[in-house]
Amino acid sequence: MRLGIVLTALAALVGCGASEPVGEGESTQAVDEVEERIAVVLDDPDGGGRIARVGHTEYALVGAPVAALEVGREYALDMKQTTAAPSAGRTTRLVVAARKVLRLAGTLADDPSAPDAMRLRARGRDVRLTGATVKAYRDVRSALPDQDYSATLFRVRAVAERADPSRFAWLDYAPVPSFECADRAEPDVHLDLVSVRADASVLDGFVETRGAGAPLFGPRATCSREGDGYACALADFGGAWGSGHLGPEGAAFSLTVDRGEGTRVSFACAAVDAAAVAAASE
């Protein structure tokens, strides 16, 4: 497994948040314990309220915090089962607390003061990340000793813990590529190249076929600095797959992979504005 493949590992759920009172006039009776779900909040198309979408399941929402939820936003919702009437066949849940899932971008480093955590440096502040994804990230990083991700920008999804809002449960991550390339003849075939050295001297990535379902990963590309671009070698389980040069082509970039015997694969590439990605961090 490589660092460039997004790992999704929901953090362990700890504690229970304090319940908020149900608004006046709401005839709901909460039962059972609080459960946490990561959900996207949407308008209820069959009424004037809100619904939560968890995977393919939708819940109608009631409770005092619901009015403040932003439509289209992802939240960690602390919910209870309730005897309230369902909405268009949806099970109803009483929301007792909600925390926004943050979309952050920054660099990752070990946290010397907390061995079970990582620190994300984003927009001049440190965010302490916790949970199962910490170990998943470290396992992948330790398997790639020749690569240095200290200066690599990562996109991260995280949500404040119930018990300690200064710690954020780390949901998943993806490295921000230096270049995004697409096959000129096959638009679903992509090659994102990530800087894996602090001096940007080496790029790494996999040819990826996107479409319905999970992406399919093909040959791995390793590119080393050469002149005003990079010399790239691609290989798969069968051995060498091709080679080429990534370099400027006018205002953009291109990578033509020579596979031998006159076979070539041409990629149109664009440099990623890392500063803009970092500035968009919440």
Short mmCIF file of C-alpha atoms in Angstrom, two decimals, residues 95-231:
data_model
loop_
_atom_site.label_atom_id
_atom_site.label_comp_id
_atom_site.label_asym_id
_atom_site.label_seq_id
_atom_site.Cartn_x
_atom_site.Cartn_y
_atom_site.Cartn_z
CA VAL A 95 -29.92 15.18 17.56
CA VAL A 96 -28.38 16.08 20.91
CA ALA A 97 -25.10 17.57 19.64
CA ALA A 98 -23.30 18.23 16.36
CA ARG A 99 -19.66 18.90 15.45
CA LYS A 100 -18.53 20.01 12.00
CA VAL A 101 -16.22 17.77 10.02
CA LEU A 102 -13.37 20.06 9.03
CA ARG A 103 -11.57 19.89 5.69
CA LEU A 104 -7.99 20.92 6.39
CA ALA A 105 -4.79 21.18 4.36
CA GLY A 106 -1.32 21.23 5.85
CA THR A 107 1.88 19.34 6.59
CA LEU A 108 2.08 16.37 8.97
CA ALA A 109 4.56 15.70 11.75
CA ASP A 110 4.80 13.43 14.79
CA ASP A 111 3.58 14.96 18.05
CA PRO A 112 6.41 14.62 20.62
CA SER A 113 4.04 15.44 23.47
CA ALA A 114 1.45 12.81 22.48
CA PRO A 115 2.78 9.50 21.07
CA ASP A 116 -0.72 8.50 19.97
CA ALA A 117 -1.20 11.64 17.87
CA MET A 118 0.06 13.52 14.83
CA ARG A 119 0.22 17.26 14.31
CA LEU A 120 -1.13 18.95 11.21
CA ARG A 121 0.29 22.41 10.54
CA ALA A 122 -2.47 24.27 8.71
CA ARG A 123 -2.74 28.03 8.14
CA GLY A 124 -0.31 28.84 10.94
CA ARG A 125 -1.92 26.66 13.59
CA ASP A 126 -1.28 23.14 14.87
CA VAL A 127 -4.13 20.64 14.92
CA ARG A 128 -3.63 17.50 17.02
CA LEU A 129 -4.93 14.44 15.13
CA THR A 130 -5.88 11.23 16.92
CA GLY A 131 -7.46 7.85 16.22
CA ALA A 132 -6.84 4.76 14.11
CA THR A 133 -5.68 6.79 11.09
CA VAL A 134 -2.55 7.83 13.03
CA LYS A 135 -1.31 4.22 13.06
CA ALA A 136 -2.43 3.64 9.46
CA TYR A 137 -0.46 6.66 8.28
CA ARG A 138 2.65 5.73 10.26
CA ASP A 139 2.54 2.14 8.99
CA VAL A 140 2.48 3.35 5.38
CA ARG A 141 5.18 5.94 6.02
CA SER A 142 7.50 3.41 7.68
CA ALA A 143 7.18 1.12 4.64
CA LEU A 144 8.61 3.90 2.44
CA PRO A 145 11.90 4.77 4.16
CA ASP A 146 13.37 6.39 1.03
CA GLN A 147 10.63 9.02 0.94
CA ASP A 148 10.27 12.14 3.07
CA TYR A 149 6.79 13.59 3.47
CA SER A 150 7.70 16.35 5.94
CA ALA A 151 7.11 19.06 3.32
CA THR A 152 4.23 17.35 1.50
CA LEU A 153 0.85 19.04 1.74
CA PHE A 154 -2.03 16.79 2.79
CA ARG A 155 -5.80 17.19 2.63
CA VAL A 156 -7.36 15.91 5.85
CA ARG A 157 -10.87 15.34 7.20
CA ALA A 158 -11.11 15.60 10.98
CA VAL A 159 -13.68 16.30 13.69
CA ALA A 160 -13.25 17.50 17.27
CA GLU A 161 -13.48 14.78 19.89
CA ARG A 162 -16.44 14.82 22.25
CA ALA A 163 -14.38 14.59 25.41
CA ASP A 164 -11.55 16.94 24.38
CA PRO A 165 -12.25 19.54 21.66
CA SER A 166 -8.51 20.29 21.42
CA ARG A 167 -8.01 16.83 19.87
CA PHE A 168 -9.43 15.92 16.47
CA ALA A 169 -10.44 12.44 15.36
CA TRP A 170 -8.59 11.89 12.08
CA LEU A 171 -11.01 10.47 9.50
CA ASP A 172 -8.88 10.24 6.35
CA TYR A 173 -6.18 11.94 4.29
CA ALA A 174 -4.79 12.35 0.79
CA PRO A 175 -1.51 13.93 -0.33
CA VAL A 176 -1.87 16.99 -2.55
CA PRO A 177 -0.08 16.23 -5.84
CA SER A 178 2.40 18.59 -7.43
CA PHE A 179 1.04 17.69 -10.87
CA GLU A 180 -2.29 16.31 -12.01
CA CYS A 181 -2.16 14.53 -15.38
CA ALA A 182 -4.86 13.06 -17.60
CA ASP A 183 -4.47 10.74 -20.59
CA ARG A 184 -5.29 12.76 -23.71
CA ALA A 185 -6.92 9.74 -25.38
CA GLU A 186 -8.57 8.20 -22.29
CA PRO A 187 -9.93 10.97 -19.98
CA ASP A 188 -10.69 8.48 -17.19
CA VAL A 189 -6.99 7.59 -16.90
CA HIS A 190 -5.12 9.87 -14.50
CA LEU A 191 -1.65 10.18 -13.02
CA ASP A 192 -1.27 12.36 -9.92
CA LEU A 193 2.38 12.98 -9.05
CA VAL A 194 3.18 13.70 -5.39
CA SER A 195 6.41 15.27 -4.15
CA VAL A 196 8.07 12.72 -1.85
CA ARG A 197 11.22 14.67 -0.95
CA ALA A 198 11.43 17.91 0.97
CA ASP A 199 13.46 19.45 -1.89
CA ALA A 200 10.86 18.39 -4.52
CA SER A 201 13.55 16.36 -6.33
CA VAL A 202 11.42 13.20 -6.61
CA LEU A 203 7.77 12.68 -7.60
CA ASP A 204 5.75 9.51 -7.12
CA GLY A 205 2.36 8.35 -8.35
CA PHE A 206 0.23 5.61 -9.86
CA VAL A 207 -1.65 5.50 -13.14
CA GLU A 208 -5.27 5.38 -11.99
CA THR A 209 -8.42 4.55 -13.96
CA ARG A 210 -11.41 6.35 -12.49
CA GLY A 211 -15.06 5.70 -13.12
CA ALA A 212 -17.91 3.88 -11.41
CA GLY A 213 -16.87 2.14 -8.22
CA ALA A 214 -13.38 1.98 -6.76
CA PRO A 215 -10.51 3.27 -8.91
CA LEU A 216 -8.16 0.78 -10.56
CA PHE A 217 -4.45 1.35 -9.97
CA GLY A 218 -1.92 0.53 -12.68
CA PRO A 219 1.80 1.21 -13.18
CA ARG A 220 3.77 3.25 -10.66
CA ALA A 221 5.62 6.33 -11.86
CA THR A 222 8.83 7.55 -10.23
CA CYS A 223 10.14 10.86 -11.52
CA SER A 224 13.52 12.47 -10.73
CA ARG A 225 14.51 16.09 -11.35
CA GLU A 226 15.97 16.62 -14.81
CA GLY A 227 16.56 20.10 -16.22
CA ASP A 228 13.34 22.14 -16.10
CA GLY A 229 11.24 19.02 -15.52
CA TYR A 230 11.47 15.39 -14.43
CA ALA A 231 12.60 12.13 -15.99
#
